[in-house]
Amino acid sequence: MTLARSLSFACFLGLLTQSANAADTKSAAQPATRPDSDFYLQGEYAGTIFQGEKISQAIGLQVIARGNGKFEAVEYEGGLPGNGWNLGPRRNYAGAKIADGIAELTGHGRRLVVRSRVVLIQDESGTVLARLLKYLRRS
């Protein structure tokens, strides 16, 4: 009986090994593809917004590429999350690519013009309220 049990246990281990190898094959990393132009606009931007004469406030902006030239952005008062955000209300924007390397988003009476390393925030009349620079975090 012990020989039969040993053989069945060995077969069981063999099946486990085969299924583990099959799972590894399925979860293997896909080959890298070249990022599209939306990828270069996506990221975090930080700077100062002017809210009247001599009144300014730090803000952060996260730009998210949603694919097919569509974008969303979230604005944070005080700075980016983990880097100055005062847990105040967030502003959401939506928009799309208007030219290669430029996206335009709108919301809350503002217009955002996103380029690869800078975002301009304008009011309804076109006055520039802020110029945010791309912010690269390092761990």
mmCIF file of N, CA and C in Angstrom:
data_model
loop_
_atom_site.group_PDB
_atom_site.id
_atom_site.type_symbol
_atom_site.label_atom_id
_atom_site.label_comp_id
_atom_site.label_asym_id
_atom_site.label_seq_id
_atom_site.Cartn_x
_atom_site.Cartn_y
_atom_site.Cartn_z
ATOM 1 N N MET A 1 0.801 -1.193 0.000
ATOM 2 C CA MET A 1 0.000 0.000 0.000
ATOM 3 C C MET A 1 0.852 1.268 0.000
ATOM 4 N N THR A 2 1.948 1.248 0.673
ATOM 5 C CA THR A 2 2.767 2.440 0.736
ATOM 6 C C THR A 2 3.333 2.805 -0.632
ATOM 7 N N LEU A 3 3.629 1.802 -1.463
ATOM 8 C CA LEU A 3 4.116 2.074 -2.807
ATOM 9 C C LEU A 3 3.038 2.735 -3.651
ATOM 10 N N ALA A 4 1.810 2.269 -3.509
ATOM 11 C CA ALA A 4 0.685 2.857 -4.257
ATOM 12 C C ALA A 4 0.449 4.299 -3.813
ATOM 13 N N ARG A 5 0.512 4.537 -2.528
ATOM 14 C CA ARG A 5 0.335 5.909 -2.018
ATOM 15 C C ARG A 5 1.457 6.811 -2.508
ATOM 16 N N SER A 6 2.653 6.321 -2.502
ATOM 17 C CA SER A 6 3.801 7.111 -2.962
ATOM 18 C C SER A 6 3.657 7.465 -4.432
ATOM 19 N N LEU A 7 3.196 6.523 -5.250
ATOM 20 C CA LEU A 7 3.000 6.789 -6.677
ATOM 21 C C LEU A 7 1.885 7.802 -6.913
ATOM 22 N N SER A 8 0.803 7.657 -6.175
ATOM 23 C CA SER A 8 -0.297 8.618 -6.368
ATOM 24 C C SER A 8 0.121 10.014 -5.897
ATOM 25 N N PHE A 9 0.889 10.087 -4.817
ATOM 26 C CA PHE A 9 1.376 11.392 -4.358
ATOM 27 C C PHE A 9 2.322 12.009 -5.382
ATOM 28 N N ALA A 10 3.172 11.195 -5.986
ATOM 29 C CA ALA A 10 4.106 11.679 -7.009
ATOM 30 C C ALA A 10 3.337 12.182 -8.228
ATOM 31 N N CYS A 11 2.281 11.478 -8.606
ATOM 32 C CA CYS A 11 1.447 11.937 -9.735
ATOM 33 C C CYS A 11 0.766 13.256 -9.402
ATOM 34 N N PHE A 12 0.276 13.366 -8.169
ATOM 35 C CA PHE A 12 -0.377 14.594 -7.725
ATOM 36 C C PHE A 12 0.591 15.779 -7.787
ATOM 37 N N LEU A 13 1.824 15.590 -7.313
ATOM 38 C CA LEU A 13 2.825 16.654 -7.371
ATOM 39 C C LEU A 13 3.148 17.021 -8.819
ATOM 40 N N GLY A 14 3.185 16.037 -9.693
ATOM 41 C CA GLY A 14 3.440 16.294 -11.108
ATOM 42 C C GLY A 14 2.355 17.158 -11.720
ATOM 43 N N LEU A 15 1.105 16.886 -11.368
ATOM 44 C CA LEU A 15 -0.010 17.698 -11.871
ATOM 45 C C LEU A 15 0.071 19.122 -11.344
ATOM 46 N N LEU A 16 0.406 19.278 -10.070
ATOM 47 C CA LEU A 16 0.550 20.624 -9.504
ATOM 48 C C LEU A 16 1.635 21.407 -10.223
ATOM 49 N N THR A 17 2.754 20.772 -10.493
ATOM 50 C CA THR A 17 3.863 21.430 -11.182
ATOM 51 C C THR A 17 3.459 21.855 -12.588
ATOM 52 N N GLN A 18 2.744 20.987 -13.303
ATOM 53 C CA GLN A 18 2.288 21.319 -14.662
ATOM 54 C C GLN A 18 1.328 22.495 -14.642
ATOM 55 N N SER A 19 0.375 22.507 -13.688
ATOM 56 C CA SER A 19 -0.588 23.610 -13.651
ATOM 57 C C SER A 19 0.093 24.909 -13.230
ATOM 58 N N ALA A 20 1.099 24.837 -12.357
ATOM 59 C CA ALA A 20 1.838 26.040 -11.960
ATOM 60 C C ALA A 20 2.607 26.609 -13.139
ATOM 61 N N ASN A 21 3.224 25.708 -13.936
ATOM 62 C CA ASN A 21 3.953 26.173 -15.121
ATOM 63 C C ASN A 21 3.012 26.795 -16.136
ATOM 64 N N ALA A 22 1.826 26.239 -16.299
ATOM 65 C CA ALA A 22 0.844 26.802 -17.226
ATOM 66 C C ALA A 22 0.395 28.174 -16.747
ATOM 67 N N ALA A 23 0.209 28.334 -15.430
ATOM 68 C CA ALA A 23 -0.201 29.635 -14.893
ATOM 69 C C ALA A 23 0.901 30.665 -15.097
ATOM 70 N N ASP A 24 2.164 30.259 -14.931
ATOM 71 C CA ASP A 24 3.275 31.186 -15.149
ATOM 72 C C ASP A 24 3.311 31.651 -16.593
ATOM 73 N N THR A 25 3.036 30.763 -17.528
ATOM 74 C CA THR A 25 3.042 31.108 -18.946
ATOM 75 C C THR A 25 1.954 32.124 -19.251
ATOM 76 N N LYS A 26 0.781 31.954 -18.650
ATOM 77 C CA LYS A 26 -0.339 32.863 -18.903
ATOM 78 C C LYS A 26 -0.078 34.250 -18.326
ATOM 79 N N SER A 27 0.590 34.326 -17.160
ATOM 80 C CA SER A 27 0.805 35.612 -16.508
ATOM 81 C C SER A 27 2.122 36.261 -16.906
ATOM 82 N N ALA A 28 2.809 35.697 -17.869
ATOM 83 C CA ALA A 28 4.089 36.266 -18.293
ATOM 84 C C ALA A 28 3.865 37.664 -18.857
ATOM 85 N N ALA A 29 4.824 38.514 -18.664
ATOM 86 C CA ALA A 29 4.720 39.898 -19.122
ATOM 87 C C ALA A 29 4.565 39.951 -20.633
ATOM 88 N N GLN A 30 3.709 40.840 -21.067
ATOM 89 C CA GLN A 30 3.501 41.044 -22.491
ATOM 90 C C GLN A 30 4.662 41.867 -23.038
ATOM 91 N N PRO A 31 4.984 41.705 -24.299
ATOM 92 C CA PRO A 31 6.071 42.501 -24.860
ATOM 93 C C PRO A 31 5.730 43.988 -24.828
ATOM 94 N N ALA A 32 6.738 44.788 -24.572
ATOM 95 C CA ALA A 32 6.527 46.234 -24.483
ATOM 96 C C ALA A 32 6.128 46.783 -25.850
ATOM 97 N N THR A 33 5.181 47.694 -25.830
ATOM 98 C CA THR A 33 4.778 48.366 -27.054
ATOM 99 C C THR A 33 5.178 49.823 -26.950
ATOM 100 N N ARG A 34 5.302 50.456 -28.041
ATOM 101 C CA ARG A 34 5.680 51.858 -28.060
ATOM 102 C C ARG A 34 4.494 52.702 -27.588
ATOM 103 N N PRO A 35 4.688 53.585 -26.601
ATOM 104 C CA PRO A 35 3.574 54.390 -26.107
ATOM 105 C C PRO A 35 3.101 55.386 -27.165
ATOM 106 N N ASP A 36 1.797 55.654 -27.154
ATOM 107 C CA ASP A 36 1.270 56.644 -28.088
ATOM 108 C C ASP A 36 1.507 58.048 -27.541
ATOM 109 N N SER A 37 1.119 59.058 -28.294
ATOM 110 C CA SER A 37 1.399 60.442 -27.901
ATOM 111 C C SER A 37 0.618 60.850 -26.653
ATOM 112 N N ASP A 38 -0.493 60.159 -26.339
ATOM 113 C CA ASP A 38 -1.244 60.467 -25.125
ATOM 114 C C ASP A 38 -0.408 60.210 -23.875
ATOM 115 N N PHE A 39 0.432 59.202 -23.937
ATOM 116 C CA PHE A 39 1.247 58.817 -22.795
ATOM 117 C C PHE A 39 2.117 59.973 -22.307
ATOM 118 N N TYR A 40 2.642 60.767 -23.214
ATOM 119 C CA TYR A 40 3.562 61.841 -22.848
ATOM 120 C C TYR A 40 2.856 63.030 -22.206
ATOM 121 N N LEU A 41 1.556 63.146 -22.394
ATOM 122 C CA LEU A 41 0.801 64.220 -21.756
ATOM 123 C C LEU A 41 0.353 63.829 -20.352
ATOM 124 N N GLN A 42 0.203 62.540 -20.129
ATOM 125 C CA GLN A 42 -0.256 62.042 -18.844
ATOM 126 C C GLN A 42 0.791 62.295 -17.773
ATOM 127 N N GLY A 43 0.329 62.605 -16.549
ATOM 128 C CA GLY A 43 1.270 62.764 -15.450
ATOM 129 C C GLY A 43 0.793 63.778 -14.433
ATOM 130 N N GLU A 44 1.712 64.163 -13.564
ATOM 131 C CA GLU A 44 1.410 65.118 -12.503
ATOM 132 C C GLU A 44 2.083 66.449 -12.805
ATOM 133 N N TYR A 45 1.367 67.515 -12.527
ATOM 134 C CA TYR A 45 1.850 68.869 -12.765
ATOM 135 C C TYR A 45 1.618 69.683 -11.490
ATOM 136 N N ALA A 46 2.512 70.612 -11.193
ATOM 137 C CA ALA A 46 2.382 71.422 -9.981
ATOM 138 C C ALA A 46 2.808 72.851 -10.273
ATOM 139 N N GLY A 47 2.248 73.773 -9.507
ATOM 140 C CA GLY A 47 2.583 75.188 -9.664
ATOM 141 C C GLY A 47 1.725 76.045 -8.756
ATOM 142 N N THR A 48 1.590 77.306 -9.143
ATOM 143 C CA THR A 48 0.844 78.287 -8.367
ATOM 144 C C THR A 48 -0.238 78.892 -9.238
ATOM 145 N N ILE A 49 -1.427 79.050 -8.671
ATOM 146 C CA ILE A 49 -2.526 79.682 -9.400
ATOM 147 C C ILE A 49 -2.810 81.039 -8.772
ATOM 148 N N PHE A 50 -3.045 82.020 -9.613
ATOM 149 C CA PHE A 50 -3.337 83.375 -9.140
ATOM 150 C C PHE A 50 -4.837 83.563 -9.063
ATOM 151 N N GLN A 51 -5.307 84.041 -7.906
ATOM 152 C CA GLN A 51 -6.735 84.206 -7.663
ATOM 153 C C GLN A 51 -7.097 85.661 -7.404
ATOM 154 N N GLY A 52 -6.416 86.555 -8.010
ATOM 155 C CA GLY A 52 -6.649 87.976 -7.806
ATOM 156 C C GLY A 52 -5.320 88.673 -7.640
ATOM 157 N N GLU A 53 -5.381 89.957 -7.378
ATOM 158 C CA GLU A 53 -4.142 90.715 -7.222
ATOM 159 C C GLU A 53 -3.359 90.245 -6.001
ATOM 160 N N LYS A 54 -2.141 89.820 -6.230
ATOM 161 C CA LYS A 54 -1.206 89.416 -5.182
ATOM 162 C C LYS A 54 -1.700 88.261 -4.320
ATOM 163 N N ILE A 55 -2.681 87.511 -4.783
ATOM 164 C CA ILE A 55 -3.158 86.342 -4.047
ATOM 165 C C ILE A 55 -2.872 85.118 -4.899
ATOM 166 N N SER A 56 -2.124 84.185 -4.341
ATOM 167 C CA SER A 56 -1.808 82.973 -5.083
ATOM 168 C C SER A 56 -1.905 81.775 -4.152
ATOM 169 N N GLN A 57 -2.043 80.610 -4.762
ATOM 170 C CA GLN A 57 -2.150 79.373 -3.999
ATOM 171 C C GLN A 57 -1.489 78.252 -4.783
ATOM 172 N N ALA A 58 -0.795 77.377 -4.078
ATOM 173 C CA ALA A 58 -0.187 76.213 -4.727
ATOM 174 C C ALA A 58 -1.291 75.245 -5.139
ATOM 175 N N ILE A 59 -1.118 74.618 -6.310
ATOM 176 C CA ILE A 59 -2.064 73.598 -6.766
ATOM 177 C C ILE A 59 -1.297 72.457 -7.427
ATOM 178 N N GLY A 60 -1.955 71.321 -7.473
ATOM 179 C CA GLY A 60 -1.435 70.164 -8.175
ATOM 180 C C GLY A 60 -2.485 69.671 -9.151
ATOM 181 N N LEU A 61 -2.035 69.029 -10.210
ATOM 182 C CA LEU A 61 -2.944 68.539 -11.237
ATOM 183 C C LEU A 61 -2.471 67.174 -11.703
ATOM 184 N N GLN A 62 -3.372 66.211 -11.739
ATOM 185 C CA GLN A 62 -3.070 64.895 -12.288
ATOM 186 C C GLN A 62 -3.833 64.749 -13.598
ATOM 187 N N VAL A 63 -3.119 64.506 -14.680
ATOM 188 C CA VAL A 63 -3.708 64.326 -16.000
ATOM 189 C C VAL A 63 -3.691 62.840 -16.317
ATOM 190 N N ILE A 64 -4.857 62.308 -16.676
ATOM 191 C CA ILE A 64 -5.016 60.882 -16.927
ATOM 192 C C ILE A 64 -5.423 60.662 -18.378
ATOM 193 N N ALA A 65 -4.640 59.876 -19.115
ATOM 194 C CA ALA A 65 -4.989 59.519 -20.491
ATOM 195 C C ALA A 65 -5.960 58.353 -20.446
ATOM 196 N N ARG A 66 -7.116 58.495 -21.092
ATOM 197 C CA ARG A 66 -8.141 57.448 -21.104
ATOM 198 C C ARG A 66 -8.169 56.658 -22.407
ATOM 199 N N GLY A 67 -7.268 56.971 -23.328
ATOM 200 C CA GLY A 67 -7.207 56.253 -24.594
ATOM 201 C C GLY A 67 -7.993 56.942 -25.680
ATOM 202 N N ASN A 68 -7.617 56.691 -26.920
ATOM 203 C CA ASN A 68 -8.278 57.269 -28.089
ATOM 204 C C ASN A 68 -8.338 58.794 -28.046
ATOM 205 N N GLY A 69 -7.311 59.422 -27.477
ATOM 206 C CA GLY A 69 -7.233 60.877 -27.451
ATOM 207 C C GLY A 69 -8.090 61.547 -26.395
ATOM 208 N N LYS A 70 -8.674 60.796 -25.469
ATOM 209 C CA LYS A 70 -9.512 61.369 -24.400
ATOM 210 C C LYS A 70 -8.709 61.476 -23.115
ATOM 211 N N PHE A 71 -8.986 62.542 -22.361
ATOM 212 C CA PHE A 71 -8.256 62.809 -21.130
ATOM 213 C C PHE A 71 -9.197 63.244 -20.015
ATOM 214 N N GLU A 72 -8.746 63.022 -18.789
ATOM 215 C CA GLU A 72 -9.377 63.557 -17.594
ATOM 216 C C GLU A 72 -8.274 64.191 -16.762
ATOM 217 N N ALA A 73 -8.660 65.118 -15.894
ATOM 218 C CA ALA A 73 -7.686 65.725 -14.983
ATOM 219 C C ALA A 73 -8.368 66.007 -13.656
ATOM 220 N N VAL A 74 -7.579 65.976 -12.593
ATOM 221 C CA VAL A 74 -8.060 66.293 -11.256
ATOM 222 C C VAL A 74 -7.133 67.338 -10.667
ATOM 223 N N GLU A 75 -7.726 68.437 -10.203
ATOM 224 C CA GLU A 75 -6.963 69.538 -9.596
ATOM 225 C C GLU A 75 -7.087 69.464 -8.082
ATOM 226 N N TYR A 76 -5.958 69.667 -7.382
ATOM 227 C CA TYR A 76 -5.908 69.616 -5.926
ATOM 228 C C TYR A 76 -5.415 70.942 -5.371
ATOM 229 N N GLU A 77 -6.174 71.534 -4.438
ATOM 230 C CA GLU A 77 -5.739 72.767 -3.779
ATOM 231 C C GLU A 77 -4.574 72.465 -2.853
ATOM 232 N N GLY A 78 -3.561 73.306 -2.854
ATOM 233 C CA GLY A 78 -2.428 73.161 -1.961
ATOM 234 C C GLY A 78 -1.277 72.362 -2.539
ATOM 235 N N GLY A 79 -1.532 71.551 -3.557
ATOM 236 C CA GLY A 79 -0.483 70.740 -4.159
ATOM 237 C C GLY A 79 -0.976 69.338 -4.456
ATOM 238 N N LEU A 80 -0.082 68.495 -4.881
ATOM 239 C CA LEU A 80 -0.427 67.119 -5.220
ATOM 240 C C LEU A 80 -0.670 66.298 -3.955
ATOM 241 N N PRO A 81 -1.446 65.212 -4.060
ATOM 242 C CA PRO A 81 -1.633 64.327 -2.903
ATOM 243 C C PRO A 81 -0.286 63.837 -2.385
ATOM 244 N N GLY A 82 -0.103 63.922 -1.088
ATOM 245 C CA GLY A 82 1.161 63.519 -0.490
ATOM 246 C C GLY A 82 2.240 64.573 -0.601
ATOM 247 N N ASN A 83 1.912 65.698 -1.208
ATOM 248 C CA ASN A 83 2.896 66.766 -1.385
ATOM 249 C C ASN A 83 2.218 68.132 -1.345
ATOM 250 N N GLY A 84 1.420 68.365 -0.285
ATOM 251 C CA GLY A 84 0.826 69.674 -0.093
ATOM 252 C C GLY A 84 -0.685 69.748 -0.189
ATOM 253 N N TRP A 85 -1.338 68.753 -0.780
ATOM 254 C CA TRP A 85 -2.797 68.816 -0.902
ATOM 255 C C TRP A 85 -3.419 68.997 0.472
ATOM 256 N N ASN A 86 -4.302 69.981 0.598
ATOM 257 C CA ASN A 86 -4.896 70.308 1.886
ATOM 258 C C ASN A 86 -6.199 69.550 2.160
ATOM 259 N N LEU A 87 -6.461 68.489 1.400
ATOM 260 C CA LEU A 87 -7.664 67.670 1.516
ATOM 261 C C LEU A 87 -8.932 68.457 1.205
ATOM 262 N N GLY A 88 -8.764 69.595 0.553
ATOM 263 C CA GLY A 88 -9.906 70.397 0.128
ATOM 264 C C GLY A 88 -10.593 69.781 -1.074
ATOM 265 N N PRO A 89 -11.629 70.447 -1.560
ATOM 266 C CA PRO A 89 -12.365 69.900 -2.700
ATOM 267 C C PRO A 89 -11.486 69.788 -3.950
ATOM 268 N N ARG A 90 -11.777 68.774 -4.741
ATOM 269 C CA ARG A 90 -11.060 68.549 -5.990
ATOM 270 C C ARG A 90 -11.910 69.056 -7.145
ATOM 271 N N ARG A 91 -11.257 69.474 -8.207
ATOM 272 C CA ARG A 91 -11.948 69.879 -9.429
ATOM 273 C C ARG A 91 -11.629 68.866 -10.515
ATOM 274 N N ASN A 92 -12.660 68.420 -11.215
ATOM 275 C CA ASN A 92 -12.485 67.444 -12.290
ATOM 276 C C ASN A 92 -12.676 68.114 -13.637
ATOM 277 N N TYR A 93 -11.858 67.706 -14.591
ATOM 278 C CA TYR A 93 -11.900 68.238 -15.955
ATOM 279 C C TYR A 93 -11.944 67.064 -16.933
ATOM 280 N N ALA A 94 -12.483 67.317 -18.114
ATOM 281 C CA ALA A 94 -12.509 66.301 -19.168
ATOM 282 C C ALA A 94 -12.237 66.990 -20.496
ATOM 283 N N GLY A 95 -11.650 66.230 -21.419
ATOM 284 C CA GLY A 95 -11.362 66.795 -22.728
ATOM 285 C C GLY A 95 -10.709 65.786 -23.638
ATOM 286 N N ALA A 96 -10.132 66.299 -24.717
ATOM 287 C CA ALA A 96 -9.536 65.421 -25.726
ATOM 288 C C ALA A 96 -8.359 66.116 -26.384
ATOM 289 N N LYS A 97 -7.623 65.317 -27.123
ATOM 290 C CA LYS A 97 -6.478 65.833 -27.861
ATOM 291 C C LYS A 97 -6.995 66.707 -28.999
ATOM 292 N N ILE A 98 -6.403 67.904 -29.152
ATOM 293 C CA ILE A 98 -6.819 68.797 -30.243
ATOM 294 C C ILE A 98 -5.784 68.843 -31.351
ATOM 295 N N ALA A 99 -4.557 68.437 -31.046
ATOM 296 C CA ALA A 99 -3.472 68.373 -32.028
ATOM 297 C C ALA A 99 -2.449 67.393 -31.482
ATOM 298 N N ASP A 100 -1.522 66.982 -32.310
ATOM 299 C CA ASP A 100 -0.501 66.063 -31.838
ATOM 300 C C ASP A 100 0.326 66.738 -30.749
ATOM 301 N N GLY A 101 0.317 66.169 -29.559
ATOM 302 C CA GLY A 101 1.088 66.712 -28.454
ATOM 303 C C GLY A 101 0.386 67.788 -27.649
ATOM 304 N N ILE A 102 -0.895 68.060 -27.932
ATOM 305 C CA ILE A 102 -1.645 69.082 -27.177
ATOM 306 C C ILE A 102 -3.054 68.558 -26.906
ATOM 307 N N ALA A 103 -3.492 68.681 -25.652
ATOM 308 C CA ALA A 103 -4.860 68.316 -25.280
ATOM 309 C C ALA A 103 -5.512 69.517 -24.619
ATOM 310 N N GLU A 104 -6.828 69.599 -24.748
ATOM 311 C CA GLU A 104 -7.590 70.682 -24.131
ATOM 312 C C GLU A 104 -8.697 70.070 -23.284
ATOM 313 N N LEU A 105 -8.759 70.508 -22.021
ATOM 314 C CA LEU A 105 -9.767 70.009 -21.101
ATOM 315 C C LEU A 105 -10.537 71.194 -20.544
ATOM 316 N N THR A 106 -11.789 70.978 -20.187
ATOM 317 C CA THR A 106 -12.610 72.061 -19.639
ATOM 318 C C THR A 106 -13.378 71.568 -18.417
ATOM 319 N N GLY A 107 -13.810 72.537 -17.616
ATOM 320 C CA GLY A 107 -14.617 72.278 -16.425
ATOM 321 C C GLY A 107 -14.476 73.425 -15.449
ATOM 322 N N HIS A 108 -15.501 73.651 -14.661
ATOM 323 C CA HIS A 108 -15.495 74.684 -13.615
ATOM 324 C C HIS A 108 -15.160 76.073 -14.150
ATOM 325 N N GLY A 109 -15.597 76.372 -15.352
ATOM 326 C CA GLY A 109 -15.328 77.678 -15.940
ATOM 327 C C GLY A 109 -13.878 77.904 -16.310
ATOM 328 N N ARG A 110 -13.123 76.827 -16.445
ATOM 329 C CA ARG A 110 -11.711 76.928 -16.784
ATOM 330 C C ARG A 110 -11.389 76.061 -17.988
ATOM 331 N N ARG A 111 -10.284 76.395 -18.617
ATOM 332 C CA ARG A 111 -9.783 75.635 -19.758
ATOM 333 C C ARG A 111 -8.338 75.261 -19.455
ATOM 334 N N LEU A 112 -7.996 73.991 -19.625
ATOM 335 C CA LEU A 112 -6.627 73.518 -19.433
ATOM 336 C C LEU A 112 -6.043 73.173 -20.790
ATOM 337 N N VAL A 113 -4.867 73.690 -21.074
ATOM 338 C CA VAL A 113 -4.134 73.341 -22.286
ATOM 339 C C VAL A 113 -2.915 72.544 -21.826
ATOM 340 N N VAL A 114 -2.913 71.253 -22.180
ATOM 341 C CA VAL A 114 -1.889 70.334 -21.702
ATOM 342 C C VAL A 114 -0.895 70.062 -22.825
ATOM 343 N N ARG A 115 0.377 70.288 -22.518
ATOM 344 C CA ARG A 115 1.478 69.920 -23.408
ATOM 345 C C ARG A 115 2.361 68.947 -22.645
ATOM 346 N N SER A 116 3.395 68.438 -23.273
ATOM 347 C CA SER A 116 4.175 67.362 -22.650
ATOM 348 C C SER A 116 4.824 67.749 -21.320
ATOM 349 N N ARG A 117 5.151 68.991 -21.106
ATOM 350 C CA ARG A 117 5.821 69.374 -19.853
ATOM 351 C C ARG A 117 5.200 70.559 -19.150
ATOM 352 N N VAL A 118 4.084 71.056 -19.667
ATOM 353 C CA VAL A 118 3.472 72.231 -19.061
ATOM 354 C C VAL A 118 1.956 72.211 -19.280
ATOM 355 N N VAL A 119 1.234 72.765 -18.309
ATOM 356 C CA VAL A 119 -0.214 72.943 -18.424
ATOM 357 C C VAL A 119 -0.523 74.409 -18.164
ATOM 358 N N LEU A 120 -1.292 75.006 -19.050
ATOM 359 C CA LEU A 120 -1.795 76.367 -18.835
ATOM 360 C C LEU A 120 -3.240 76.272 -18.381
ATOM 361 N N ILE A 121 -3.563 76.979 -17.300
ATOM 362 C CA ILE A 121 -4.943 77.056 -16.833
ATOM 363 C C ILE A 121 -5.444 78.456 -17.155
ATOM 364 N N GLN A 122 -6.548 78.518 -17.894
ATOM 365 C CA GLN A 122 -7.119 79.796 -18.312
ATOM 366 C C GLN A 122 -8.541 79.917 -17.799
ATOM 367 N N ASP A 123 -8.972 81.167 -17.569
ATOM 368 C CA ASP A 123 -10.371 81.382 -17.217
ATOM 369 C C ASP A 123 -11.197 81.474 -18.496
ATOM 370 N N GLU A 124 -12.494 81.770 -18.364
ATOM 371 C CA GLU A 124 -13.387 81.799 -19.527
ATOM 372 C C GLU A 124 -12.996 82.848 -20.554
ATOM 373 N N SER A 125 -12.361 83.945 -20.100
ATOM 374 C CA SER A 125 -11.968 85.008 -21.024
ATOM 375 C C SER A 125 -10.622 84.731 -21.696
ATOM 376 N N GLY A 126 -9.937 83.655 -21.287
ATOM 377 C CA GLY A 126 -8.652 83.310 -21.886
ATOM 378 C C GLY A 126 -7.455 83.806 -21.106
ATOM 379 N N THR A 127 -7.687 84.475 -19.979
ATOM 380 C CA THR A 127 -6.594 84.956 -19.141
ATOM 381 C C THR A 127 -5.898 83.759 -18.474
ATOM 382 N N VAL A 128 -4.579 83.723 -18.543
ATOM 383 C CA VAL A 128 -3.819 82.632 -17.939
ATOM 384 C C VAL A 128 -3.785 82.822 -16.425
ATOM 385 N N LEU A 129 -4.317 81.836 -15.712
ATOM 386 C CA LEU A 129 -4.335 81.877 -14.250
ATOM 387 C C LEU A 129 -3.139 81.161 -13.644
ATOM 388 N N ALA A 130 -2.629 80.140 -14.363
ATOM 389 C CA ALA A 130 -1.515 79.357 -13.827
ATOM 390 C C ALA A 130 -0.753 78.691 -14.954
ATOM 391 N N ARG A 131 0.506 78.454 -14.680
ATOM 392 C CA ARG A 131 1.377 77.690 -15.572
ATOM 393 C C ARG A 131 2.011 76.611 -14.711
ATOM 394 N N LEU A 132 1.586 75.368 -14.904
ATOM 395 C CA LEU A 132 2.054 74.263 -14.093
ATOM 396 C C LEU A 132 3.101 73.464 -14.857
ATOM 397 N N LEU A 133 4.137 73.056 -14.160
ATOM 398 C CA LEU A 133 5.206 72.263 -14.774
ATOM 399 C C LEU A 133 5.055 70.799 -14.379
ATOM 400 N N LYS A 134 5.488 69.914 -15.267
ATOM 401 C CA LYS A 134 5.403 68.482 -15.003
ATOM 402 C C LYS A 134 6.275 68.147 -13.801
ATOM 403 N N TYR A 135 5.737 67.334 -12.926
ATOM 404 C CA TYR A 135 6.382 66.990 -11.673
ATOM 405 C C TYR A 135 6.671 65.496 -11.678
ATOM 406 N N LEU A 136 7.926 65.116 -11.598
ATOM 407 C CA LEU A 136 8.308 63.714 -11.589
ATOM 408 C C LEU A 136 8.711 63.307 -10.177
ATOM 409 N N ARG A 137 7.956 62.409 -9.588
ATOM 410 C CA ARG A 137 8.272 61.950 -8.232
ATOM 411 C C ARG A 137 9.309 60.835 -8.293
ATOM 412 N N ARG A 138 10.159 60.803 -7.308
ATOM 413 C CA ARG A 138 11.177 59.759 -7.188
ATOM 414 C C ARG A 138 10.994 59.097 -5.827
ATOM 415 N N SER A 139 11.148 57.797 -5.789
ATOM 416 C CA SER A 139 11.027 57.111 -4.495
ATOM 417 C C SER A 139 12.398 56.841 -3.920
#
